[in-house]
CSV table of N, CA and C in Angstrom, one decimal:
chain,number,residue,atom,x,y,z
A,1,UNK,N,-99.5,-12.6,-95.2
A,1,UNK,CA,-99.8,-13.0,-93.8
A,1,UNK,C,-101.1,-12.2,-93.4
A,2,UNK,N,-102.0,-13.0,-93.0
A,2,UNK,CA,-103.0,-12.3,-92.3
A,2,UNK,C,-102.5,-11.5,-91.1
A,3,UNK,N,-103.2,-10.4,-90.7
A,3,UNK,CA,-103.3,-9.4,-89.5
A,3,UNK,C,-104.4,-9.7,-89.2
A,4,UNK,N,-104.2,-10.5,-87.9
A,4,UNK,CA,-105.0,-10.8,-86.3
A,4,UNK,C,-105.2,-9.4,-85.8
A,5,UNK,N,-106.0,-9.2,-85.0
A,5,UNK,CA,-106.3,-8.6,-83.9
A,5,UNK,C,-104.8,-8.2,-83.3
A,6,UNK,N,-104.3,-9.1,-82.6
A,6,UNK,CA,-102.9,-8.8,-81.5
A,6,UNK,C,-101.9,-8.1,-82.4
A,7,UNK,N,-101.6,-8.9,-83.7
A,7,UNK,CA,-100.7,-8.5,-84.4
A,7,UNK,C,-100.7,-6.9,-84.9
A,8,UNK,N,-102.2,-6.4,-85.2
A,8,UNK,CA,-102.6,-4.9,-85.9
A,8,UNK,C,-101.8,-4.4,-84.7
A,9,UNK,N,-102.0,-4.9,-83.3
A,9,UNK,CA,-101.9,-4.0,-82.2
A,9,UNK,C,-100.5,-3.8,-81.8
A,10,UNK,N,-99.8,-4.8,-82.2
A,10,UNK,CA,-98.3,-5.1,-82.0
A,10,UNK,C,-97.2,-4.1,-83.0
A,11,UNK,N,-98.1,-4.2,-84.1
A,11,UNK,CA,-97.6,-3.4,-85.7
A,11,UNK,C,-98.0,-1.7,-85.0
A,12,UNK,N,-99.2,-1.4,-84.6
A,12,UNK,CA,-99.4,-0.1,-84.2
A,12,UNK,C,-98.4,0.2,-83.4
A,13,UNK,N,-98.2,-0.7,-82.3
A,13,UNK,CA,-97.1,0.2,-80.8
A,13,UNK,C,-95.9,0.4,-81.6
A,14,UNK,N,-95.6,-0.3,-82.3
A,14,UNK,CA,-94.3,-0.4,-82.9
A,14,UNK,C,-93.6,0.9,-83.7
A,15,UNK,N,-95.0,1.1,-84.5
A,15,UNK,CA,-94.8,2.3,-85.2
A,15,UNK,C,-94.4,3.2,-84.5
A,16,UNK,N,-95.2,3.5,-83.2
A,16,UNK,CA,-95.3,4.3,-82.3
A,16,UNK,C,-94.1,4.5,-81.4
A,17,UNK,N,-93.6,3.4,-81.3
A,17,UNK,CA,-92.3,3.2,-80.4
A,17,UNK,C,-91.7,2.2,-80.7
A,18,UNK,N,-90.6,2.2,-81.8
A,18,UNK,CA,-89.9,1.2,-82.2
A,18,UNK,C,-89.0,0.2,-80.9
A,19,UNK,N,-88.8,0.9,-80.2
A,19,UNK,CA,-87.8,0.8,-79.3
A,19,UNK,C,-88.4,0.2,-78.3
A,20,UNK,N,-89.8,0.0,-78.6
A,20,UNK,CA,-90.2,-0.4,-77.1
A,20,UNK,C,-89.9,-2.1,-76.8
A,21,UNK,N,-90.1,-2.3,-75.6
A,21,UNK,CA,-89.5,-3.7,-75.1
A,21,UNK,C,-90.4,-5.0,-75.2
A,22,UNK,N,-89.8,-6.1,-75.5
A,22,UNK,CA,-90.8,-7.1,-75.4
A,22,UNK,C,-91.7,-6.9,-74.5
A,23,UNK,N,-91.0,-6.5,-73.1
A,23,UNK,CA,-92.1,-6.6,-71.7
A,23,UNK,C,-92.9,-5.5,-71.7
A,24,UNK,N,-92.7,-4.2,-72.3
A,24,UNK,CA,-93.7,-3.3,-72.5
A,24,UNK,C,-95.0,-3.6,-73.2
A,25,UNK,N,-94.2,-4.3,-74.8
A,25,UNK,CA,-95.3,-4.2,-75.5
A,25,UNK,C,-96.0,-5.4,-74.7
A,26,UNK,N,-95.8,-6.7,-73.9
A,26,UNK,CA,-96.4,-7.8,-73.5
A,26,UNK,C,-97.8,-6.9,-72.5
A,27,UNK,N,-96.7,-5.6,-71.9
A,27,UNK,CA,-98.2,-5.6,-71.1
A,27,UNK,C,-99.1,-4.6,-71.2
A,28,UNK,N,-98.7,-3.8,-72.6
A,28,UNK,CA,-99.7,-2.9,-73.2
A,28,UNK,C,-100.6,-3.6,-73.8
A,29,UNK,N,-100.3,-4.9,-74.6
A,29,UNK,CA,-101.4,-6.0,-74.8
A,29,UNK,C,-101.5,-7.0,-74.0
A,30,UNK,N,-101.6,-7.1,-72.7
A,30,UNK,CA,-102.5,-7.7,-71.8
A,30,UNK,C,-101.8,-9.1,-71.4
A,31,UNK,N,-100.8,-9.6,-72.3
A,31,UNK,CA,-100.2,-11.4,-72.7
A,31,UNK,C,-99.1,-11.2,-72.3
A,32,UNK,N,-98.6,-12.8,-72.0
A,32,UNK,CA,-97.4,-13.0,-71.4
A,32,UNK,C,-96.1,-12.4,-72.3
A,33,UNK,N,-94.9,-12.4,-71.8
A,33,UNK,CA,-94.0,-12.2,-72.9
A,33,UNK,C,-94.2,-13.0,-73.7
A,34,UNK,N,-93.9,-14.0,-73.5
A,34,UNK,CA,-93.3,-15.7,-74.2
A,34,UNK,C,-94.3,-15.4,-75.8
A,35,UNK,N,-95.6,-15.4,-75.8
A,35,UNK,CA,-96.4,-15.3,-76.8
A,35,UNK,C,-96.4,-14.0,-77.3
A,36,UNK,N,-96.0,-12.8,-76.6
A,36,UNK,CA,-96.0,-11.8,-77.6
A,36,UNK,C,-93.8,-12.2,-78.3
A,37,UNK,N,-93.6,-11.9,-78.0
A,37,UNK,CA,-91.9,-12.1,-78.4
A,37,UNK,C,-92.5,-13.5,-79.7
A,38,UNK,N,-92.9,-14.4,-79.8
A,38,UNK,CA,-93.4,-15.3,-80.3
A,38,UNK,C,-93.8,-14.6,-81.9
A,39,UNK,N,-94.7,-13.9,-81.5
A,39,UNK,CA,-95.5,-12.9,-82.4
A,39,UNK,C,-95.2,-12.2,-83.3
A,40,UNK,N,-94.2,-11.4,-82.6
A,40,UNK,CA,-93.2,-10.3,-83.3
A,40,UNK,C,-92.0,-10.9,-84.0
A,41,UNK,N,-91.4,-12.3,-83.5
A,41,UNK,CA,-90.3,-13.0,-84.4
A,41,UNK,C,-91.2,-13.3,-85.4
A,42,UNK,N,-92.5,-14.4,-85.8
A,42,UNK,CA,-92.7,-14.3,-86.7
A,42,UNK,C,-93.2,-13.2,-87.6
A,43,UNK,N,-93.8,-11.6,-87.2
A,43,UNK,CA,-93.6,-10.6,-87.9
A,43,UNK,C,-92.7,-10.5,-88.8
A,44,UNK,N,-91.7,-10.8,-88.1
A,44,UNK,CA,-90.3,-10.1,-88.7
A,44,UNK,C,-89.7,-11.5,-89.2
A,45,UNK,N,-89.8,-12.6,-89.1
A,45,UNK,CA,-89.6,-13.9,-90.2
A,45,UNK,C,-90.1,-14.1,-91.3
A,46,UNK,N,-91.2,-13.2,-91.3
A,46,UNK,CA,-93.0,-13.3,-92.4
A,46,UNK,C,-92.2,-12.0,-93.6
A,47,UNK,N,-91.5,-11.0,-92.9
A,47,UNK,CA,-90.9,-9.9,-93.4
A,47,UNK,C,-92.3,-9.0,-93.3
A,48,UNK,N,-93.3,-8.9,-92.2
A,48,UNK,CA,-94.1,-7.9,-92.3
A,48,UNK,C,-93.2,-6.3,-91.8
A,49,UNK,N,-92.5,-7.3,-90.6
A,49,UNK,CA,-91.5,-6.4,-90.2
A,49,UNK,C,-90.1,-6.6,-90.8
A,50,UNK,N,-89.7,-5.4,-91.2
A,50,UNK,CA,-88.6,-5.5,-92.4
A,50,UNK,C,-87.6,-4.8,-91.6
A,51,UNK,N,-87.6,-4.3,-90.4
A,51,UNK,CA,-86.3,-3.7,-89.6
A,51,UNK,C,-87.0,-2.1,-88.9
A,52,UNK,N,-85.7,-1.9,-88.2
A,52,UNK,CA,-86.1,-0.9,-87.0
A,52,UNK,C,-85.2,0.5,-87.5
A,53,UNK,N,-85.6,1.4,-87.2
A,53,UNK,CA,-84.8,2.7,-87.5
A,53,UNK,C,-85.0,3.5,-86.9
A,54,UNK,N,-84.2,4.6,-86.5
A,54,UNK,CA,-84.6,5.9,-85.6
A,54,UNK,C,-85.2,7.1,-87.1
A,55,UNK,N,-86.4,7.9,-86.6
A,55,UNK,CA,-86.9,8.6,-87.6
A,55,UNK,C,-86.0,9.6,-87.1
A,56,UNK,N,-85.6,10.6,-87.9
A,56,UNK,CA,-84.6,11.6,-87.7
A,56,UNK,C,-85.2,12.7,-88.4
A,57,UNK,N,-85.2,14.3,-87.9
A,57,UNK,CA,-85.7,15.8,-88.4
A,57,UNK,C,-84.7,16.0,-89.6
A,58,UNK,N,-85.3,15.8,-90.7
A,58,UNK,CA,-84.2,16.1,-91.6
A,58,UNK,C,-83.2,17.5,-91.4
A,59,UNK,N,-84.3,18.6,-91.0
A,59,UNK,CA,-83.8,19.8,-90.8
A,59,UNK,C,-82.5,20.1,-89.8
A,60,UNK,N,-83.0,19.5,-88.9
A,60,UNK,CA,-82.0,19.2,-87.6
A,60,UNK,C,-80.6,18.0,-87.9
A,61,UNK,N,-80.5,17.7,-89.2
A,61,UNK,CA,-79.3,17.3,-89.4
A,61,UNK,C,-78.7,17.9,-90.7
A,62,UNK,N,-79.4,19.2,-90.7
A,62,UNK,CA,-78.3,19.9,-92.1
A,62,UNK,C,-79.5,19.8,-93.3
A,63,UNK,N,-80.3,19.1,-93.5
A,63,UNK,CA,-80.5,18.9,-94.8
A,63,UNK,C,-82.4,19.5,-95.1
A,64,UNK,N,-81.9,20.9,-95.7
A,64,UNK,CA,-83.3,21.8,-95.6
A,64,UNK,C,-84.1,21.8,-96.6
A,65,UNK,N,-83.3,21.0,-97.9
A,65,UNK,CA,-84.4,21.2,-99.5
A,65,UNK,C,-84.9,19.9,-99.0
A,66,UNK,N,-86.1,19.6,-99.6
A,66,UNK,CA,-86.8,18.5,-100.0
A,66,UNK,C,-87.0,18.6,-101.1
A,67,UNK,N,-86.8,17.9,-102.6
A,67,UNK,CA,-87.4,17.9,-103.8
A,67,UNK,C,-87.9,16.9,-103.9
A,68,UNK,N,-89.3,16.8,-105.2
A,68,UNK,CA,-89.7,15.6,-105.9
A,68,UNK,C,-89.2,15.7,-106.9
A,69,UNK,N,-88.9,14.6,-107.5
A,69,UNK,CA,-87.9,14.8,-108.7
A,69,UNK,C,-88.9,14.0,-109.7
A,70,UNK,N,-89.5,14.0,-110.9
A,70,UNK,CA,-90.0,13.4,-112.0
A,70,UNK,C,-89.1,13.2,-113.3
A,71,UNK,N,-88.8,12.3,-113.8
A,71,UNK,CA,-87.7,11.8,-114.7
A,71,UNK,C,-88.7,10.9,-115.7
A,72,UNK,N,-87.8,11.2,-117.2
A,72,UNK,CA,-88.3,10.3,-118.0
A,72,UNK,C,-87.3,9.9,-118.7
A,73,UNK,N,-87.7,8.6,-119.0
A,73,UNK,CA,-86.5,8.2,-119.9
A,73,UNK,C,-86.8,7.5,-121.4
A,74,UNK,N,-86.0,7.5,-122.1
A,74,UNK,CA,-86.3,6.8,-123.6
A,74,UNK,C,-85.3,5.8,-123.9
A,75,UNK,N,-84.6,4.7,-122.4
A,75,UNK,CA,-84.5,3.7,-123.3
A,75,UNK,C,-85.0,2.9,-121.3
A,76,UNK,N,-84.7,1.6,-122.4
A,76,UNK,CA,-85.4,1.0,-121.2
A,76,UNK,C,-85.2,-0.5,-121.2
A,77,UNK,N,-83.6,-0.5,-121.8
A,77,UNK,CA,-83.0,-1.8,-121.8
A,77,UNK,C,-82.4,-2.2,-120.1
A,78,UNK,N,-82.2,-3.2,-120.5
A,78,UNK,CA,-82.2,-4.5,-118.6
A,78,UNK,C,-80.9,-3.5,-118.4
A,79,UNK,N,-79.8,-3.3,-119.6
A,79,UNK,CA,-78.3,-2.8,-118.9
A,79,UNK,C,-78.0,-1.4,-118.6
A,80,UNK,N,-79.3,-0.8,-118.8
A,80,UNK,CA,-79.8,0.6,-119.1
A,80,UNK,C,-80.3,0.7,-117.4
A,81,UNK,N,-81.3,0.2,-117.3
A,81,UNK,CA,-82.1,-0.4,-115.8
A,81,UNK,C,-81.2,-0.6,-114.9
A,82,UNK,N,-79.9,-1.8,-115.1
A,82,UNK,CA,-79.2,-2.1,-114.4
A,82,UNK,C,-78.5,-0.9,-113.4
A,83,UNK,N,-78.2,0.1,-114.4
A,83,UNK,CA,-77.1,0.7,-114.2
A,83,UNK,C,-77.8,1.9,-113.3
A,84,UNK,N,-79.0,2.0,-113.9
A,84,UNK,CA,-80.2,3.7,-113.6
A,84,UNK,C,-80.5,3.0,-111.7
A,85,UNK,N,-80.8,1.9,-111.1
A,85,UNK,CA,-80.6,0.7,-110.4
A,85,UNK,C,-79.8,1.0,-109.4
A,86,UNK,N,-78.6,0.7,-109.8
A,86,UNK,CA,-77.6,0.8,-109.1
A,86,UNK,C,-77.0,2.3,-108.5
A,87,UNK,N,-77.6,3.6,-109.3
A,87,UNK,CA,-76.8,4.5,-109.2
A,87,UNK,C,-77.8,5.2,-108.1
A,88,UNK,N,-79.8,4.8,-108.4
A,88,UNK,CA,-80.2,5.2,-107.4
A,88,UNK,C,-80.3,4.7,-106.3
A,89,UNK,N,-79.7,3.1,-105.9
A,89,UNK,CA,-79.7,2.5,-104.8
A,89,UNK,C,-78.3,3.2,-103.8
A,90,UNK,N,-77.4,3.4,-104.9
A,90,UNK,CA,-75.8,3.9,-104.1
A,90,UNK,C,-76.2,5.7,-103.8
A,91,UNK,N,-77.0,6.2,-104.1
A,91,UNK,CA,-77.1,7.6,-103.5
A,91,UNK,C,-78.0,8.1,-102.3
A,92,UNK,N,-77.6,8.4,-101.5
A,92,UNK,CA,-77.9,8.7,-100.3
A,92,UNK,C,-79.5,9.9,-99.8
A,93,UNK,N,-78.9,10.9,-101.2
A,93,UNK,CA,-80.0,12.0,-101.4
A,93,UNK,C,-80.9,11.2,-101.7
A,94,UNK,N,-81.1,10.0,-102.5
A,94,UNK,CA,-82.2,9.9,-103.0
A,94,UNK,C,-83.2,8.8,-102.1
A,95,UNK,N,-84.4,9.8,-101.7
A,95,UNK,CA,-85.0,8.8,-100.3
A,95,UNK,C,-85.8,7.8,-100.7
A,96,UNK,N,-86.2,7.9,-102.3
A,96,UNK,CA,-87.2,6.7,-102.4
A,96,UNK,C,-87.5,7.0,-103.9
A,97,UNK,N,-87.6,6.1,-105.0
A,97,UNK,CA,-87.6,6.2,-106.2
A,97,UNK,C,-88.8,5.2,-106.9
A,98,UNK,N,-89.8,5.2,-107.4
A,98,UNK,CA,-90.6,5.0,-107.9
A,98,UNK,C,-91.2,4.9,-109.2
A,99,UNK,N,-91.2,4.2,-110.1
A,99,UNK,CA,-91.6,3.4,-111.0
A,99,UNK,C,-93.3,4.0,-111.5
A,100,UNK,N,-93.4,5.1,-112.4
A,100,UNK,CA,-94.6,5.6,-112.5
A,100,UNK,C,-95.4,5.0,-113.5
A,101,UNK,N,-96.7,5.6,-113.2
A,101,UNK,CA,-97.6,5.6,-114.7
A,101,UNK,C,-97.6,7.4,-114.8
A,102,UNK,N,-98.3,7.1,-116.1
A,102,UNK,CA,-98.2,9.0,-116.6
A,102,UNK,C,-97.2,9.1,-117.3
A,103,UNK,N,-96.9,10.5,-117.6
A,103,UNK,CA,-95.9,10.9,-118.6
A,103,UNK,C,-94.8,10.7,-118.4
A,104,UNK,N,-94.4,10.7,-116.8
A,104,UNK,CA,-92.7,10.6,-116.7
A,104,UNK,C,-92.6,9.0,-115.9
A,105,UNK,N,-91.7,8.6,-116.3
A,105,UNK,CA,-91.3,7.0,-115.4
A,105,UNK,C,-91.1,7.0,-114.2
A,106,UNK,N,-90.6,7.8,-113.5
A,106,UNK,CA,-89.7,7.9,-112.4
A,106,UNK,C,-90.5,9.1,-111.3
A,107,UNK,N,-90.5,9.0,-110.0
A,107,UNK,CA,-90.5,9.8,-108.9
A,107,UNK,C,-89.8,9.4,-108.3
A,108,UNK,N,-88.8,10.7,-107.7
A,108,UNK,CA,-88.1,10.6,-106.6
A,108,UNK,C,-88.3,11.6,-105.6
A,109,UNK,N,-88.0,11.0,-104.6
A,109,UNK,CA,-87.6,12.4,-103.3
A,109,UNK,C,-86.1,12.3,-103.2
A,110,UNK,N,-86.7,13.5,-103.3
A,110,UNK,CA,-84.7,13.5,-102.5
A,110,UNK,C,-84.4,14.8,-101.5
A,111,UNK,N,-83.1,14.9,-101.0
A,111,UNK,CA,-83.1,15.4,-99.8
A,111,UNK,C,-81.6,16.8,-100.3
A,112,UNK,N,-81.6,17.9,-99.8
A,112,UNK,CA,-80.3,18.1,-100.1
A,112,UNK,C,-79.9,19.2,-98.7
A,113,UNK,N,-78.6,19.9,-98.5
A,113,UNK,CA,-78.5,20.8,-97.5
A,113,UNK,C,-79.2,22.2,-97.5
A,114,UNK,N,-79.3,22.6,-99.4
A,114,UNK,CA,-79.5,23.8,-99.4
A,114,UNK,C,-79.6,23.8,-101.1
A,115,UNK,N,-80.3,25.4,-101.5
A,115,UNK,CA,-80.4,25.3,-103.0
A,115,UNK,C,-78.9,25.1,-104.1
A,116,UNK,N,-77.7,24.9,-103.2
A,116,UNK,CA,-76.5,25.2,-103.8
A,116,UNK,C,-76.5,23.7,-104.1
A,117,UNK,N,-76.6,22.8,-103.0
A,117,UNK,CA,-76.0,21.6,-103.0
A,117,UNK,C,-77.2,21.0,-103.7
A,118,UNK,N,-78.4,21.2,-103.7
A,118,UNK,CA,-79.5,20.7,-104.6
A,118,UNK,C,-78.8,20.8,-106.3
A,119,UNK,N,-78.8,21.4,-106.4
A,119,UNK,CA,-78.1,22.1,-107.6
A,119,UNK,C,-77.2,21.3,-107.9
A,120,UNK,N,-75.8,21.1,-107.2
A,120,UNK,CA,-74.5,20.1,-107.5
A,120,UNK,C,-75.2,18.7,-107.4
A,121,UNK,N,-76.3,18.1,-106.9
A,121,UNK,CA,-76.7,17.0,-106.7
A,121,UNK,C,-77.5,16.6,-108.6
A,122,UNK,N,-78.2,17.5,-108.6
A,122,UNK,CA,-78.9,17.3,-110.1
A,122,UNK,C,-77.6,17.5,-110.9
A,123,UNK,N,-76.7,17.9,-111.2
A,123,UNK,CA,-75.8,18.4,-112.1
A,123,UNK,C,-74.7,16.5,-112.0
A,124,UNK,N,-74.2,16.5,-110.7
A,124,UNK,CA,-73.6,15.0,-110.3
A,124,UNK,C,-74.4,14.0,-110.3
A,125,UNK,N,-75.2,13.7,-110.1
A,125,UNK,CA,-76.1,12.6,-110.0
A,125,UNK,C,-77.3,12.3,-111.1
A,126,UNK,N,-78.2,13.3,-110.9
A,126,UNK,CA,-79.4,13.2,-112.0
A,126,UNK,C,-79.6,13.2,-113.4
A,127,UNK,N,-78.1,14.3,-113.9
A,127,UNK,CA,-78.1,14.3,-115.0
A,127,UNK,C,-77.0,13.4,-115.3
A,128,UNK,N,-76.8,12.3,-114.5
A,128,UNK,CA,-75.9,11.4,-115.5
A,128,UNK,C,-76.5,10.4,-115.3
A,129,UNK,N,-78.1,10.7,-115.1
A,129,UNK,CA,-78.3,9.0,-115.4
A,129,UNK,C,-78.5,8.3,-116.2
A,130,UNK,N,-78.4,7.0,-116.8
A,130,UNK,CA,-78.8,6.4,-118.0
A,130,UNK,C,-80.0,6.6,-118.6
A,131,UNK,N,-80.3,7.2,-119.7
A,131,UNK,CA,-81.0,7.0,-120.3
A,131,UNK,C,-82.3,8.0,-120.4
A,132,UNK,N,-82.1,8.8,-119.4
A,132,UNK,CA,-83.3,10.1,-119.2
A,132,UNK,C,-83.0,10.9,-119.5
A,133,UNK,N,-84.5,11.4,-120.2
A,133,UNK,CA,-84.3,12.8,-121.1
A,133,UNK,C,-84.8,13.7,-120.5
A,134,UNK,N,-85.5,13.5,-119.7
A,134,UNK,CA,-86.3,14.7,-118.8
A,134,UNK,C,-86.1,14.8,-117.7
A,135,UNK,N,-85.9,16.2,-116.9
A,135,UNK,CA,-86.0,15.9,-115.3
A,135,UNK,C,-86.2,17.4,-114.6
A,136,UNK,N,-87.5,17.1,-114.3
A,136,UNK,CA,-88.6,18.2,-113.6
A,136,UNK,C,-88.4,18.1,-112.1
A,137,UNK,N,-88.2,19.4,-111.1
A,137,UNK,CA,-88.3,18.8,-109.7
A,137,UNK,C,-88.6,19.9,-109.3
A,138,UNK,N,-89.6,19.3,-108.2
A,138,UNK,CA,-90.6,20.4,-107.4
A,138,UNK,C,-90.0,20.3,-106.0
A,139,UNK,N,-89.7,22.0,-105.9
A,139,UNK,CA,-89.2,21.9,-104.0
A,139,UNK,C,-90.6,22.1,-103.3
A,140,UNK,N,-90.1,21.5,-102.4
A,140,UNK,CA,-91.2,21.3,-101.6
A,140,UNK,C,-91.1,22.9,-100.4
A,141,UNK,N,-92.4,23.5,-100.7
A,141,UNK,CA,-92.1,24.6,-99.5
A,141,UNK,C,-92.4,24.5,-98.0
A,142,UNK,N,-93.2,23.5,-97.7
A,142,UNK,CA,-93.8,23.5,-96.3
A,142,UNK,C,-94.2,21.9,-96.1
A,143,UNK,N,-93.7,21.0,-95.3
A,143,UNK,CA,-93.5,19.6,-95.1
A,143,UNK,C,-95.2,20.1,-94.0
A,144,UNK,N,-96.4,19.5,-94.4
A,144,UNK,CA,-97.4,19.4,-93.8
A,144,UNK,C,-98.1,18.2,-93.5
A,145,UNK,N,-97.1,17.1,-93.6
A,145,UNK,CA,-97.4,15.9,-93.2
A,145,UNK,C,-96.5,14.9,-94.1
A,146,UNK,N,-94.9,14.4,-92.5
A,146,UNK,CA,-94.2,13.1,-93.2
A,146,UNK,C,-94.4,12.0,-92.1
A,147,UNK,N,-94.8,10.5,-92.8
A,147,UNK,CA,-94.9,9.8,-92.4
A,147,UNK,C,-94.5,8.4,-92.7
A,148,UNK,N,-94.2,7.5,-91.7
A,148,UNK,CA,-93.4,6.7,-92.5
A,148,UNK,C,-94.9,5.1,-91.6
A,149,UNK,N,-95.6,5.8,-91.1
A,149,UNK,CA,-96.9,5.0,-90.4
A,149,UNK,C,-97.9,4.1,-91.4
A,150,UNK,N,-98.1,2.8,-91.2
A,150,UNK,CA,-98.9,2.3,-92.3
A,150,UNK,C,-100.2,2.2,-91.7
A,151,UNK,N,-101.5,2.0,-92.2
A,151,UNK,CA,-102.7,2.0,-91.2
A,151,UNK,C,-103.0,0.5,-91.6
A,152,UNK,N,-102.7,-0.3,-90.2
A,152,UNK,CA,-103.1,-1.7,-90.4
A,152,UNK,C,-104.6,-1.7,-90.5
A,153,UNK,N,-105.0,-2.8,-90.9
A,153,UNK,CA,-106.4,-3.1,-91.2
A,153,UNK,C,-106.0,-4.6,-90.8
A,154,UNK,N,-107.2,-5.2,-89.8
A,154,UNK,CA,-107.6,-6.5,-89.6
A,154,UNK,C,-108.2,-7.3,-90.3
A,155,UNK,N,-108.0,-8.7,-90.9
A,155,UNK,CA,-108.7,-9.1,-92.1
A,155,UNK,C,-109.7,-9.7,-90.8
A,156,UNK,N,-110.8,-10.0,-91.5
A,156,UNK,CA,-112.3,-10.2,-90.4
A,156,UNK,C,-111.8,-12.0,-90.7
């Protein structure tokens, strides 16, 4: 889907204030409701908008490690996949899992309470996944920039 002008502007407040209201966002951008409400359903019918969430301080709910986790693996069959798949979609620690180039296949972040439970998390979870031989993870010491903000660009 192309990004209009209104829509970049619609996507920015959003980021900014998920919560904000049809009639707000109508009259931060200048237009009736009817047309912005219009706007934003097709955003979110287009799937540019994929859903709403409250951002939460990790810290402020218990959970102080942040690791990047790098994994490799040496098989790379569909039931192998399936399973590696399913085990990082059902875990909660794990915030986001990625499909690499370079030496190892895999990045993750993940999240834990502390170095104890970091620790029980690789030992229950990481190391039973299918098919990985390796698994490197860097704690993170100082969070100096999390964002979950995309920078629209308007196509001319």
């Amino acid at each position: 889907m192309d990004i209009d002008k209104v829509n970049a502007e619609i996507l920015e407040l959003l980021q900014t204030d998920g919560r904000m209201s049809n009639a707000k966002l109508a009259e931060h951008l200048s237009m009736s409701e009817t047309p912005c409400w219009r706007r934003l359903k097709k955003l979110e019918e287009t799937g540019v908008i994929e859903g709403y969430q409250a951002n939460l301080n990790r810290r402020k709910v218990g959970l102080g490690v942040m690791a990047f986790v790098q994994l490799r693996c040496s098989e790379h069959s569909q039931t192998t996949t399936e399973e590696f798949q399913r085990i990082i979609d059902d875990c909660p620690n794990i915030l986001s899992c990625h499909n690499t180039t370079g030496d190892d296949d895999f990045l993750l972040v993940t999240v834990a309470r502390d170095l104890d439970d970091y620790s029980a998390f690789v030992d229950r979870v990481l190391r039973k996944l299918p098919g990985v031989t390796s698994i490197r993870s860097n704690l993170s010491l100082k969070e100096m920039k999390s964002s979950n903000r995309l920078p629209i660009t308007v196509k001319p």
